[in-house]
PDB file of N, CA, C and O in Angstrom, chain B, residues numbered from 101:
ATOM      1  N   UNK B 101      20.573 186.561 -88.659  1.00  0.00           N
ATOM      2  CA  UNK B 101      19.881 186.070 -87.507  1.00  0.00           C
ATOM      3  C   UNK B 101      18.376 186.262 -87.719  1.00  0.00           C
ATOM      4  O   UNK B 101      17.915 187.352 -88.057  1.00  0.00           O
ATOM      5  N   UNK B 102      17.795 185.424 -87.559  1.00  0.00           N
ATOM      6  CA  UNK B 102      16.171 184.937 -87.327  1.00  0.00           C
ATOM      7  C   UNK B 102      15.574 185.937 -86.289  1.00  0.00           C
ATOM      8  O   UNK B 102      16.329 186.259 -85.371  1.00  0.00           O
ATOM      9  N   UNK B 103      14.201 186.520 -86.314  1.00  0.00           N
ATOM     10  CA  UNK B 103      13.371 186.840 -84.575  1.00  0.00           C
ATOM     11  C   UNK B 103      12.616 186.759 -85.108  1.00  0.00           C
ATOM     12  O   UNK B 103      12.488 186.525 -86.309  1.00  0.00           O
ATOM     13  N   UNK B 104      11.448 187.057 -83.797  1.00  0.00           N
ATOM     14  CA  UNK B 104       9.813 186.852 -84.379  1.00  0.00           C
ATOM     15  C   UNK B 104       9.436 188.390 -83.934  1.00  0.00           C
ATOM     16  O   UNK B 104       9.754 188.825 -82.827  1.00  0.00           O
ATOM     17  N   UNK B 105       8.765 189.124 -84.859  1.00  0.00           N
ATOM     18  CA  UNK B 105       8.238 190.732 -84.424  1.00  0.00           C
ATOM     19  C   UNK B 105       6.381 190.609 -84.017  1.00  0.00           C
ATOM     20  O   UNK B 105       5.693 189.607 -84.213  1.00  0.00           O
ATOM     21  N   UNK B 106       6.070 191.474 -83.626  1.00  0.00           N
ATOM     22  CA  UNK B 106       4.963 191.602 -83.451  1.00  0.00           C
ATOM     23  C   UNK B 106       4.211 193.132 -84.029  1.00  0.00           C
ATOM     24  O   UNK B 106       4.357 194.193 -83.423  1.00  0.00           O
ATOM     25  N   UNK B 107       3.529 193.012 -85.103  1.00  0.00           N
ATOM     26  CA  UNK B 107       2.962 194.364 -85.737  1.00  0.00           C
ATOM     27  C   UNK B 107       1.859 194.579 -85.524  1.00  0.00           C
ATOM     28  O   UNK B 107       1.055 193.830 -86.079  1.00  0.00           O
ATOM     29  N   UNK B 108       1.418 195.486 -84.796  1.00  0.00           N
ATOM     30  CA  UNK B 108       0.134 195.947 -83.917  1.00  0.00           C
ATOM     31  C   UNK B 108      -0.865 195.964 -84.945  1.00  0.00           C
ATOM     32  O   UNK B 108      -0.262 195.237 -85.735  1.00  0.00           O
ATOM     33  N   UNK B 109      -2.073 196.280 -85.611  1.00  0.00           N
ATOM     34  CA  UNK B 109      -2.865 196.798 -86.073  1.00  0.00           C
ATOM     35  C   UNK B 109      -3.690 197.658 -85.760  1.00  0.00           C
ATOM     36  O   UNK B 109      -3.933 197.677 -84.554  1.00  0.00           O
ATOM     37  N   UNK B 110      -4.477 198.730 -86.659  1.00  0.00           N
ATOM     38  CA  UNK B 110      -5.453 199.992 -86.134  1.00  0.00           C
ATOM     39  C   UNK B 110      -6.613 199.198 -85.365  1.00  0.00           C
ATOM     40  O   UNK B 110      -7.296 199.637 -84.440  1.00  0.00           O
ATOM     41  N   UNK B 111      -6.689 197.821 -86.005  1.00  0.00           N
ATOM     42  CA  UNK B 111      -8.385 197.104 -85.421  1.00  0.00           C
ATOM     43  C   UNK B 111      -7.600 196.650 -84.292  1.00  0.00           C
ATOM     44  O   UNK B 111      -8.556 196.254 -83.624  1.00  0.00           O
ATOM     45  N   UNK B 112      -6.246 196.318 -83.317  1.00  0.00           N
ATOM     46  CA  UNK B 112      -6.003 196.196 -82.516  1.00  0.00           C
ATOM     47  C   UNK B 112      -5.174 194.697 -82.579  1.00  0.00           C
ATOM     48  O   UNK B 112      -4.258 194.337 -81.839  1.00  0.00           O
ATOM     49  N   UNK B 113      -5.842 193.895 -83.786  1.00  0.00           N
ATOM     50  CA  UNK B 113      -5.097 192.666 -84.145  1.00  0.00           C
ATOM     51  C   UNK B 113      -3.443 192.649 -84.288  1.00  0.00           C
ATOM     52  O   UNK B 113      -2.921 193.603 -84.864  1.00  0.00           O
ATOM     53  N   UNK B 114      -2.607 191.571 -83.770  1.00  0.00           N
ATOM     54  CA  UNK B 114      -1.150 191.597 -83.768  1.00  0.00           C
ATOM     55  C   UNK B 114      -0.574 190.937 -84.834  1.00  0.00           C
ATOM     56  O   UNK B 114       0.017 189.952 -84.393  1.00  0.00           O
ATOM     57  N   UNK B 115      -0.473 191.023 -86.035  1.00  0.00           N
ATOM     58  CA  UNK B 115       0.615 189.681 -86.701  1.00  0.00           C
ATOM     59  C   UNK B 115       1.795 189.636 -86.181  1.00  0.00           C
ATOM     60  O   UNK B 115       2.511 190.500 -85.675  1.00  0.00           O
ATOM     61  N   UNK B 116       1.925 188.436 -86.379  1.00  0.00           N
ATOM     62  CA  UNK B 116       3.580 188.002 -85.953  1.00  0.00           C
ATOM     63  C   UNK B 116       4.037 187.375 -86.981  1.00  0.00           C
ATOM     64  O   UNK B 116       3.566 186.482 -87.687  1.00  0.00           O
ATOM     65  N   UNK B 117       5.284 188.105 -86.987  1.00  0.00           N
ATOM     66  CA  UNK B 117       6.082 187.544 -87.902  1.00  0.00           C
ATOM     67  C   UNK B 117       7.456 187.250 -88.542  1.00  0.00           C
ATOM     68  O   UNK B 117       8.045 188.235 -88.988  1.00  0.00           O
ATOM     69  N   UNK B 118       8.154 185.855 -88.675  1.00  0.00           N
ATOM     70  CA  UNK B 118       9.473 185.818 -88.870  1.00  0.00           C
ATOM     71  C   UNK B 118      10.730 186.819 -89.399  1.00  0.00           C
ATOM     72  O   UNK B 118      11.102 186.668 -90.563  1.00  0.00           O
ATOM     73  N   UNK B 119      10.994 187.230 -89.060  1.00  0.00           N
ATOM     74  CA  UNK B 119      11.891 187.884 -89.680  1.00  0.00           C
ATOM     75  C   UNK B 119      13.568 187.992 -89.755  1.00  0.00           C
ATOM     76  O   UNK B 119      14.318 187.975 -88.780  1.00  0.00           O
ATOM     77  N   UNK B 120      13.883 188.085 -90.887  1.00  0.00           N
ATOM     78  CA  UNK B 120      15.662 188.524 -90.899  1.00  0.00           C
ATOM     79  C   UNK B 120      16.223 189.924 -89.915  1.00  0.00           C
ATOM     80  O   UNK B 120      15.739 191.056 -89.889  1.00  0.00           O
ATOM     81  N   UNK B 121      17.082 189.529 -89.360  1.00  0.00           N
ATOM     82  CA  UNK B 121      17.536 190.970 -89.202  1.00  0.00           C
ATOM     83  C   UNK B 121      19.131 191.319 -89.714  1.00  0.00           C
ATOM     84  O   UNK B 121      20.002 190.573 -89.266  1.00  0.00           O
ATOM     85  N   UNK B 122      19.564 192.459 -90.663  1.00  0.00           N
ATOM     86  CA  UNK B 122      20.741 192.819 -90.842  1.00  0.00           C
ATOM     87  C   UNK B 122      20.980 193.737 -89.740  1.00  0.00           C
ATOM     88  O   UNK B 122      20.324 194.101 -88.765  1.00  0.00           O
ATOM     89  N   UNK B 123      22.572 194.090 -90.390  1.00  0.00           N
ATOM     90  CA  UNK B 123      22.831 195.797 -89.533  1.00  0.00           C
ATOM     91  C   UNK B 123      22.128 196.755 -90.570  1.00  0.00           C
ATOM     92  O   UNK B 123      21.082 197.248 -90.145  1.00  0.00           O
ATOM     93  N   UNK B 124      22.493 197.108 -91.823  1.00  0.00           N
ATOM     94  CA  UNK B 124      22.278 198.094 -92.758  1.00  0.00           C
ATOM     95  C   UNK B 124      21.122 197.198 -93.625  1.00  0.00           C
ATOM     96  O   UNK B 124      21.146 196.140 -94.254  1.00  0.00           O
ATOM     97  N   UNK B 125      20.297 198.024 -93.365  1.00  0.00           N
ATOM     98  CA  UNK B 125      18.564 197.504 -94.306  1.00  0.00           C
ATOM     99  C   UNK B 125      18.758 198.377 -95.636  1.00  0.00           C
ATOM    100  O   UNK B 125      18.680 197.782 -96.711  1.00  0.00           O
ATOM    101  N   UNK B 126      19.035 199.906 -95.620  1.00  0.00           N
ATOM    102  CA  UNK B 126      18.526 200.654 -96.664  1.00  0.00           C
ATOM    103  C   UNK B 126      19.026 202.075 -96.158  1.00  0.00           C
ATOM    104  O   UNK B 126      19.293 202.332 -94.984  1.00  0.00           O
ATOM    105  N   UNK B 127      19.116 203.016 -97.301  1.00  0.00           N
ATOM    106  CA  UNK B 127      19.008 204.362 -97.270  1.00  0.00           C
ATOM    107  C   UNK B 127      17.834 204.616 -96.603  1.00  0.00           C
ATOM    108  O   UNK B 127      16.947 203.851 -96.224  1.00  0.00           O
ATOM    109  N   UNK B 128      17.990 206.071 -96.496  1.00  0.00           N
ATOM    110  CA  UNK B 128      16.492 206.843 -95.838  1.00  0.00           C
ATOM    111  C   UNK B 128      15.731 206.927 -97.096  1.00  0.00           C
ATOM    112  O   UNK B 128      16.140 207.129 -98.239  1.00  0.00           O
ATOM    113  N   UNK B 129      14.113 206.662 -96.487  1.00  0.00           N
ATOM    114  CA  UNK B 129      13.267 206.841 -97.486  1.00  0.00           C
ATOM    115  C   UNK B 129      12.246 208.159 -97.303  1.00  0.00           C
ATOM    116  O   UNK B 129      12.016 208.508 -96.145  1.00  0.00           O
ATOM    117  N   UNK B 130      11.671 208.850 -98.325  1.00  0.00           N
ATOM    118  CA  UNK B 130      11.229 209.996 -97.883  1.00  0.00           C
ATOM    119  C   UNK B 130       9.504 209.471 -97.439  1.00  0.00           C
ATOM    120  O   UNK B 130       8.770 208.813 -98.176  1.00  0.00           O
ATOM    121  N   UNK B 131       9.165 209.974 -96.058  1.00  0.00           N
ATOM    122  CA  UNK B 131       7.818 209.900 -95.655  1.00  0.00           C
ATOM    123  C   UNK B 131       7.314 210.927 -95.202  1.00  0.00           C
ATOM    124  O   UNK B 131       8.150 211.745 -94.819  1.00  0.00           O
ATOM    125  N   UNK B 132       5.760 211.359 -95.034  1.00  0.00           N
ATOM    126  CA  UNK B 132       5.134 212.090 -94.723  1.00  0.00           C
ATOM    127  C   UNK B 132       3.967 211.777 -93.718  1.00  0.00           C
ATOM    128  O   UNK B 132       3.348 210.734 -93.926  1.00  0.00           O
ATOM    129  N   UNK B 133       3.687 212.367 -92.915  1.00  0.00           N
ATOM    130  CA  UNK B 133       2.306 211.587 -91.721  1.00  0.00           C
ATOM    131  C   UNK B 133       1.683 212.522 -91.906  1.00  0.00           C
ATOM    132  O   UNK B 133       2.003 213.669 -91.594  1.00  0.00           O
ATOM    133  N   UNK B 134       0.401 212.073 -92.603  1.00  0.00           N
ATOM    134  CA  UNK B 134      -0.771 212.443 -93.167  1.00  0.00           C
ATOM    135  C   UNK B 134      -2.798 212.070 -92.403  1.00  0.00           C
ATOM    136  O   UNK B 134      -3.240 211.018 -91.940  1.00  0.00           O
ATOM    137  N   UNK B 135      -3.269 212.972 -92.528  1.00  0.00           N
ATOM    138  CA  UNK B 135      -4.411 212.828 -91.825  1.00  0.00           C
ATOM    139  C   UNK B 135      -5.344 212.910 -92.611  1.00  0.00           C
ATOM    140  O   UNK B 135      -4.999 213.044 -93.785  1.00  0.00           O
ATOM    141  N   UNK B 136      -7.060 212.863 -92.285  1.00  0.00           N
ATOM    142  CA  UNK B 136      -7.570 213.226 -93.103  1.00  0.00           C
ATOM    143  C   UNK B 136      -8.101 215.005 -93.859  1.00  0.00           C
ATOM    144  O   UNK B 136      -8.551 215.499 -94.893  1.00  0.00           O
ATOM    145  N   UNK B 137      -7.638 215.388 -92.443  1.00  0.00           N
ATOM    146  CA  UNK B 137      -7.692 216.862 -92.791  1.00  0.00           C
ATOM    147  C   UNK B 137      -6.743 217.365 -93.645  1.00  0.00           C
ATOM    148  O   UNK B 137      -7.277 218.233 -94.336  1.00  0.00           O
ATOM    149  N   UNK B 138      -5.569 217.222 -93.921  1.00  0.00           N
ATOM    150  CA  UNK B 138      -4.444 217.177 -94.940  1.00  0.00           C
ATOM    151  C   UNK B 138      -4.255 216.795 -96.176  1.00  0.00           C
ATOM    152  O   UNK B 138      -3.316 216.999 -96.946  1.00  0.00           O
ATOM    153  N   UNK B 139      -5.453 216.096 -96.318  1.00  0.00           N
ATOM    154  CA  UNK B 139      -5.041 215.226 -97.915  1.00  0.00           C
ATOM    155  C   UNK B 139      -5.174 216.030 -99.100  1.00  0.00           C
ATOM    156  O   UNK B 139      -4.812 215.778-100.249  1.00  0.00           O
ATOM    157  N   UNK B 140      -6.017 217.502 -98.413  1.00  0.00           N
ATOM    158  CA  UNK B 140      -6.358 218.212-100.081  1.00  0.00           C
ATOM    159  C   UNK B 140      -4.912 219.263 -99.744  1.00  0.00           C
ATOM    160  O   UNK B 140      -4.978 220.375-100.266  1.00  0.00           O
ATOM    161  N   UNK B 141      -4.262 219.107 -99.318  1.00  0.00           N
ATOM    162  CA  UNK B 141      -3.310 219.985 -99.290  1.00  0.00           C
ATOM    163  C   UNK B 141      -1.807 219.009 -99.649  1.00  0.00           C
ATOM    164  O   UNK B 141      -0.662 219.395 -99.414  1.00  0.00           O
ATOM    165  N   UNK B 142      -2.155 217.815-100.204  1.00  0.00           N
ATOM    166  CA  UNK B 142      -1.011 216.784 -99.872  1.00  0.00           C
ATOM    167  C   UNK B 142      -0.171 217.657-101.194  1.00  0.00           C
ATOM    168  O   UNK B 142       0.999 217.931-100.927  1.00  0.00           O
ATOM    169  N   UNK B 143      -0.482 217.931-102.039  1.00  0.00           N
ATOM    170  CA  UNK B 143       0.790 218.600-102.932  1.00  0.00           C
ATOM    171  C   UNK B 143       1.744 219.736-102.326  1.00  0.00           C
ATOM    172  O   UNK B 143       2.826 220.037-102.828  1.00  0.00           O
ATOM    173  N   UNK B 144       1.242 220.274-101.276  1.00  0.00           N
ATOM    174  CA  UNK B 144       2.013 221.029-100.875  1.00  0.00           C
ATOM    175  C   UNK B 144       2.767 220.662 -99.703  1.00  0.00           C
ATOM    176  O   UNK B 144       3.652 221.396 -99.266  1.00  0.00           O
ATOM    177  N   UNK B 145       2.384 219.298 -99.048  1.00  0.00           N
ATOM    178  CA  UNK B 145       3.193 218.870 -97.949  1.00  0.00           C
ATOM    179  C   UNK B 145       4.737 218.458 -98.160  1.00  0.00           C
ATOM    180  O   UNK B 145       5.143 218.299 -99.311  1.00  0.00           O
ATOM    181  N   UNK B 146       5.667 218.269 -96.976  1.00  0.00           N
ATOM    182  CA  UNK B 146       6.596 218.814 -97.452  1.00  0.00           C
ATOM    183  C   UNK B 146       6.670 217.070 -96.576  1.00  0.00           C
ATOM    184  O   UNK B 146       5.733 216.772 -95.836  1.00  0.00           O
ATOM    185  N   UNK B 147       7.661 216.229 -96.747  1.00  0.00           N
ATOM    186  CA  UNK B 147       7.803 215.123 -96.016  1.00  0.00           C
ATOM    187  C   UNK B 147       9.424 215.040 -95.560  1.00  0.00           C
ATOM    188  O   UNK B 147      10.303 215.787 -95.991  1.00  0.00           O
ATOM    189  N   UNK B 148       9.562 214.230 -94.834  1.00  0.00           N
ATOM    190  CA  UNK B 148      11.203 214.662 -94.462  1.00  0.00           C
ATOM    191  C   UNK B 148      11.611 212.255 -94.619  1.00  0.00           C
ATOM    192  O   UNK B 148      11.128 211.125 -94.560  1.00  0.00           O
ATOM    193  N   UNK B 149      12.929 213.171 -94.851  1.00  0.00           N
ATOM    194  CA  UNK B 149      14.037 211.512 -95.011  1.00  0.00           C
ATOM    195  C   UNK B 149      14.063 210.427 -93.833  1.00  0.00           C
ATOM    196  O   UNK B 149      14.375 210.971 -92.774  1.00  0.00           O
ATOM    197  N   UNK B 150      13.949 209.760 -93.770  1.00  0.00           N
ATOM    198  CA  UNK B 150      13.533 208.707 -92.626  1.00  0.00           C
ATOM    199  C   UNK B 150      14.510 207.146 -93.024  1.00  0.00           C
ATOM    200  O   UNK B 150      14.545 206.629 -94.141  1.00  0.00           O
ATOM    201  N   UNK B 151      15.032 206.776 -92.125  1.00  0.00           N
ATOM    202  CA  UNK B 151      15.776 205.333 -92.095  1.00  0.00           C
ATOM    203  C   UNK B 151      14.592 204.187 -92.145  1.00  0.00           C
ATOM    204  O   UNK B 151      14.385 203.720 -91.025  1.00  0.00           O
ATOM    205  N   UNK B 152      13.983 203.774 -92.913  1.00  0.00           N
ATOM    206  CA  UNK B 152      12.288 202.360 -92.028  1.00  0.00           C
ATOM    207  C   UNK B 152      13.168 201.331 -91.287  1.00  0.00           C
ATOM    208  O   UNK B 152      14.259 200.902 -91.662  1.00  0.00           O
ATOM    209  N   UNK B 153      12.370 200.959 -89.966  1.00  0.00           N
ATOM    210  CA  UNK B 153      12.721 200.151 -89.295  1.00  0.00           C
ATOM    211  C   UNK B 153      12.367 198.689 -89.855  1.00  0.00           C
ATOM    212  O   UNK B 153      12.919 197.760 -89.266  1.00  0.00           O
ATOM    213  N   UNK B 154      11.716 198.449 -90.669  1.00  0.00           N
ATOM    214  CA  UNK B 154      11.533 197.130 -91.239  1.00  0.00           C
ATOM    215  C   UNK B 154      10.598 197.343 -92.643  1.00  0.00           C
ATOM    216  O   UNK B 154       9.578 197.985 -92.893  1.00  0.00           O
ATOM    217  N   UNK B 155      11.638 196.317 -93.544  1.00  0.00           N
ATOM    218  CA  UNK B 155      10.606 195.928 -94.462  1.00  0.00           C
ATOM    219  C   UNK B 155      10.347 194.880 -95.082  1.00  0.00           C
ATOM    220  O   UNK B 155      11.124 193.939 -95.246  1.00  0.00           O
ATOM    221  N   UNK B 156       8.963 194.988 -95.568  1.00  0.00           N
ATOM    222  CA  UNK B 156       8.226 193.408 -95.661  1.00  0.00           C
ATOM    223  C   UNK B 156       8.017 193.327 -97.347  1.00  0.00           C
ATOM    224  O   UNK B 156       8.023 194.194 -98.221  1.00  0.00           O
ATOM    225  N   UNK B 157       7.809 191.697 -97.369  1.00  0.00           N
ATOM    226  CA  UNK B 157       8.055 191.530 -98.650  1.00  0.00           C
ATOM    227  C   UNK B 157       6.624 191.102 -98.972  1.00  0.00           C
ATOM    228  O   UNK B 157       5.776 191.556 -98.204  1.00  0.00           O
ATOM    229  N   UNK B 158       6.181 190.296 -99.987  1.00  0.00           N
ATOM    230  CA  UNK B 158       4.953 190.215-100.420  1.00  0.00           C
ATOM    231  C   UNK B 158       3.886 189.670 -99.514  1.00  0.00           C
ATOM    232  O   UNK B 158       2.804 190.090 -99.104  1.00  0.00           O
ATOM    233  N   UNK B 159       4.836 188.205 -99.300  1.00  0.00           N
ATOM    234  CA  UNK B 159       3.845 187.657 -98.508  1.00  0.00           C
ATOM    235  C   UNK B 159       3.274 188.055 -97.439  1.00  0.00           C
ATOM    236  O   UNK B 159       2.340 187.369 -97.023  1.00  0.00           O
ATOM    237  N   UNK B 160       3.703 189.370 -96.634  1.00  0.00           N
ATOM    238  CA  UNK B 160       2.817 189.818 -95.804  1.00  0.00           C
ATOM    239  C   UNK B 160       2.473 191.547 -96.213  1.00  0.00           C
ATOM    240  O   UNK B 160       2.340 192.480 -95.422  1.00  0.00           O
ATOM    241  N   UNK B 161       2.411 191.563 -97.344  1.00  0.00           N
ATOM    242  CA  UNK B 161       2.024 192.914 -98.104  1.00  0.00           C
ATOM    243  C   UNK B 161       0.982 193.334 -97.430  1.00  0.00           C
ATOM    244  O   UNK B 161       0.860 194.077 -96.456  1.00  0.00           O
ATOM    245  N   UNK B 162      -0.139 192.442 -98.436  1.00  0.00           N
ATOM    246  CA  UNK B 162      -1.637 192.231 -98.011  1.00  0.00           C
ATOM    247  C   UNK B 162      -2.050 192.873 -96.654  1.00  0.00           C
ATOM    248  O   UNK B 162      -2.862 193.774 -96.446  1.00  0.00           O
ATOM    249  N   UNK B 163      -1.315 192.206 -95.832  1.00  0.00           N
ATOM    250  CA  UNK B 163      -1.316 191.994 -94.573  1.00  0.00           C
ATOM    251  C   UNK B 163      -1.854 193.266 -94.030  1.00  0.00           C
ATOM    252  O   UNK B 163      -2.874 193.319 -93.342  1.00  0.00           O
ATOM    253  N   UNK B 164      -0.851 194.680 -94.494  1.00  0.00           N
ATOM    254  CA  UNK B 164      -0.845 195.945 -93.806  1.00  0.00           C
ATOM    255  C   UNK B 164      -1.358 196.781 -95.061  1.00  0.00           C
ATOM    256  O   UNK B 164      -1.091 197.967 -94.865  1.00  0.00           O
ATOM    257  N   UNK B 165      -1.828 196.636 -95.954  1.00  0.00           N
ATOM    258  CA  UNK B 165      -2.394 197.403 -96.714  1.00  0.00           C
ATOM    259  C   UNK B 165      -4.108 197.275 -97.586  1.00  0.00           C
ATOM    260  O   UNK B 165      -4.675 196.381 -98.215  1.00  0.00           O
ATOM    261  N   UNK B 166      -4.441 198.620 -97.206  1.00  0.00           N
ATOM    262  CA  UNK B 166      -6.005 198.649 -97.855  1.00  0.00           C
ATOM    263  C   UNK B 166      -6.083 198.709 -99.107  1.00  0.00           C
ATOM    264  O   UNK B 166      -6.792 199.663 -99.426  1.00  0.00           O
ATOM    265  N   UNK B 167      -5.560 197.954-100.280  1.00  0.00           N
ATOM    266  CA  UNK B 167      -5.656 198.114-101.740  1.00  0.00           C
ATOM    267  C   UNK B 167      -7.031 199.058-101.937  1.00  0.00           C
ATOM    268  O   UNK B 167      -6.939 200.259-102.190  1.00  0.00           O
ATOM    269  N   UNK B 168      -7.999 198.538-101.826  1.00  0.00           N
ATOM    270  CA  UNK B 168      -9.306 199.090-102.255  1.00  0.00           C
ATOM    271  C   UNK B 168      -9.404 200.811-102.045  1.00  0.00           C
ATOM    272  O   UNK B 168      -9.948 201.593-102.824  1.00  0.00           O
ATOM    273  N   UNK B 169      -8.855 201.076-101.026  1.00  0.00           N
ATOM    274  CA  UNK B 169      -8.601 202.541-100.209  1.00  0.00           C
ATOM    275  C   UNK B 169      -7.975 203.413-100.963  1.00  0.00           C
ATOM    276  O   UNK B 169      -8.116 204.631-100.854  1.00  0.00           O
ATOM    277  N   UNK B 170      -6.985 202.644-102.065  1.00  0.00           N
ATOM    278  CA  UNK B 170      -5.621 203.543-102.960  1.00  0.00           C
ATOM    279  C   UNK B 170      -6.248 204.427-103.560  1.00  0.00           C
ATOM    280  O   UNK B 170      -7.242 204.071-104.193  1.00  0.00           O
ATOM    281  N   UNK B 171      -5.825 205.997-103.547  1.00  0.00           N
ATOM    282  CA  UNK B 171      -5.748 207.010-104.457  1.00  0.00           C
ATOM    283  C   UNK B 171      -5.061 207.794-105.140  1.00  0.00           C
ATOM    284  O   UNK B 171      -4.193 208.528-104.668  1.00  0.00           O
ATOM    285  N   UNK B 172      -5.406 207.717-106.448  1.00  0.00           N
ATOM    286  CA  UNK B 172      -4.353 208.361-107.289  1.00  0.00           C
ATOM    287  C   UNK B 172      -4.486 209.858-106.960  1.00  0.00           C
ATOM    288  O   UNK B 172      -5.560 210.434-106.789  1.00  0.00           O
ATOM    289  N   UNK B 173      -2.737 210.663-106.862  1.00  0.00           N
ATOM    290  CA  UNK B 173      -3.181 211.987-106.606  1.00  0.00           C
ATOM    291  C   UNK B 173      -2.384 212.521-107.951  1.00  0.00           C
ATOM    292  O   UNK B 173      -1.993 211.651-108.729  1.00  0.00           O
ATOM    293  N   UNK B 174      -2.121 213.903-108.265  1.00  0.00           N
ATOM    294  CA  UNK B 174      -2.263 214.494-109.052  1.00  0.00           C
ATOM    295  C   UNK B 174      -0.577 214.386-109.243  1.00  0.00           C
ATOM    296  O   UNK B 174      -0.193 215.248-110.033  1.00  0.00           O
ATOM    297  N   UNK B 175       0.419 213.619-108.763  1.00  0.00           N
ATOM    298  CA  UNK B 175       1.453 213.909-109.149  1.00  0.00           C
ATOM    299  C   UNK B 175       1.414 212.316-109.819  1.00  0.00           C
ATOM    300  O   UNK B 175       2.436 211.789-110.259  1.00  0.00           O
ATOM    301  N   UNK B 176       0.449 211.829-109.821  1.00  0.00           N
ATOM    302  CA  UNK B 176       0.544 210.345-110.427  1.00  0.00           C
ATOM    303  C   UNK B 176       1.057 208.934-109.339  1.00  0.00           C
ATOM    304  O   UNK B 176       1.107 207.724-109.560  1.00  0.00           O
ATOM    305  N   UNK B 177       1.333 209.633-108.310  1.00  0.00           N
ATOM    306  CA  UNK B 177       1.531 208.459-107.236  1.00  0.00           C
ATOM    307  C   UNK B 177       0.512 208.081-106.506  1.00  0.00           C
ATOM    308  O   UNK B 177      -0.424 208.878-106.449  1.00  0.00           O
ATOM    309  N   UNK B 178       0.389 206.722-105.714  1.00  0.00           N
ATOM    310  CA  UNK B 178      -0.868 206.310-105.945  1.00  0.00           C
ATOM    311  C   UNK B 178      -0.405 206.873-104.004  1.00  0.00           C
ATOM    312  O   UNK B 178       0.782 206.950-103.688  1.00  0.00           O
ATOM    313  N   UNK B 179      -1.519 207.187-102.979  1.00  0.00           N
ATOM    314  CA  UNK B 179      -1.902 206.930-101.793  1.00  0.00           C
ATOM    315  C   UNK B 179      -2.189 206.047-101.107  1.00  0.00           C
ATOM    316  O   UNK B 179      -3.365 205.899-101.441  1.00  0.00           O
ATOM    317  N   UNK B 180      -1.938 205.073-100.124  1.00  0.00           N
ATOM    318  CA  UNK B 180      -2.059 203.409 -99.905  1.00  0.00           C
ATOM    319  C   UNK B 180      -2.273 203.770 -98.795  1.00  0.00           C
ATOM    320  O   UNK B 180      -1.451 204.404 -98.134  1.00  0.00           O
ATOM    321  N   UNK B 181      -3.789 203.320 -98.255  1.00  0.00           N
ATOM    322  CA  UNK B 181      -3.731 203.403 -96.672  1.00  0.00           C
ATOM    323  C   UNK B 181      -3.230 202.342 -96.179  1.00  0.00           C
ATOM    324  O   UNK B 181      -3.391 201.322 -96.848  1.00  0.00           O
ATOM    325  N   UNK B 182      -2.418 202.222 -94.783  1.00  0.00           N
ATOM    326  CA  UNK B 182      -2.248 201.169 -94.382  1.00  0.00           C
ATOM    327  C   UNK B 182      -2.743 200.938 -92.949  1.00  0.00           C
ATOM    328  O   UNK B 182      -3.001 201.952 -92.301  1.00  0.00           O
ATOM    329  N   UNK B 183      -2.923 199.666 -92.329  1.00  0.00           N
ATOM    330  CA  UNK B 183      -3.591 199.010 -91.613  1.00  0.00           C
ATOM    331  C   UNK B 183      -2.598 199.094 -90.117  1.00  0.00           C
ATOM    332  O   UNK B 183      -2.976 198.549 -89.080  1.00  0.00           O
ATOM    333  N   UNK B 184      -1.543 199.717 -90.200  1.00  0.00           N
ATOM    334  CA  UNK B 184      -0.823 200.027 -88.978  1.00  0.00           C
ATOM    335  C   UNK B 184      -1.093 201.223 -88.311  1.00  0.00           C
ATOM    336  O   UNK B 184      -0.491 201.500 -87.274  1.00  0.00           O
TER     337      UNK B 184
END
């Protein structure tokens, strides 16, 4: 089945956008909510398993992410701010 979502942005802007919906999307993925006061401590943060409520494919990659922003941290994974 088809819907249309609406994804808020930090600048306040909404995309909308088509989407599939299944029952079962995916395993839990591991995340962490991070600030800027936290980031020199990010090796020691501990993140917990999470189900994502949606995920997007290329064409609206762009969309929610600051490429330019990315930092490599010391375990070799890169940091991606995103625009949500």
């Amino acid at each position: 089945m088809k819907t249309v979502v609406g994804i808020r942005l930090t600048n306040e802007e909404t995309i909308q956008m088509e989407v599939n919906t299944v029952d079962y999307l995916t395993n839990d993925l591991q995340v962490a909510d991070l600030s800027e006061q936290n980031l020199e401590q990010l090796n020691e943060l501990h993140g917990e398993w999470k189900k994502p409520d949606l995920l997007i494919g290329a064409n609206y990659f762009f969309n929610f992410i600051e490429p330019s922003k990315a930092k490599r941290i010391n375990s070799g994974f890169y940091l991606v701010e995103t625009k949500v």
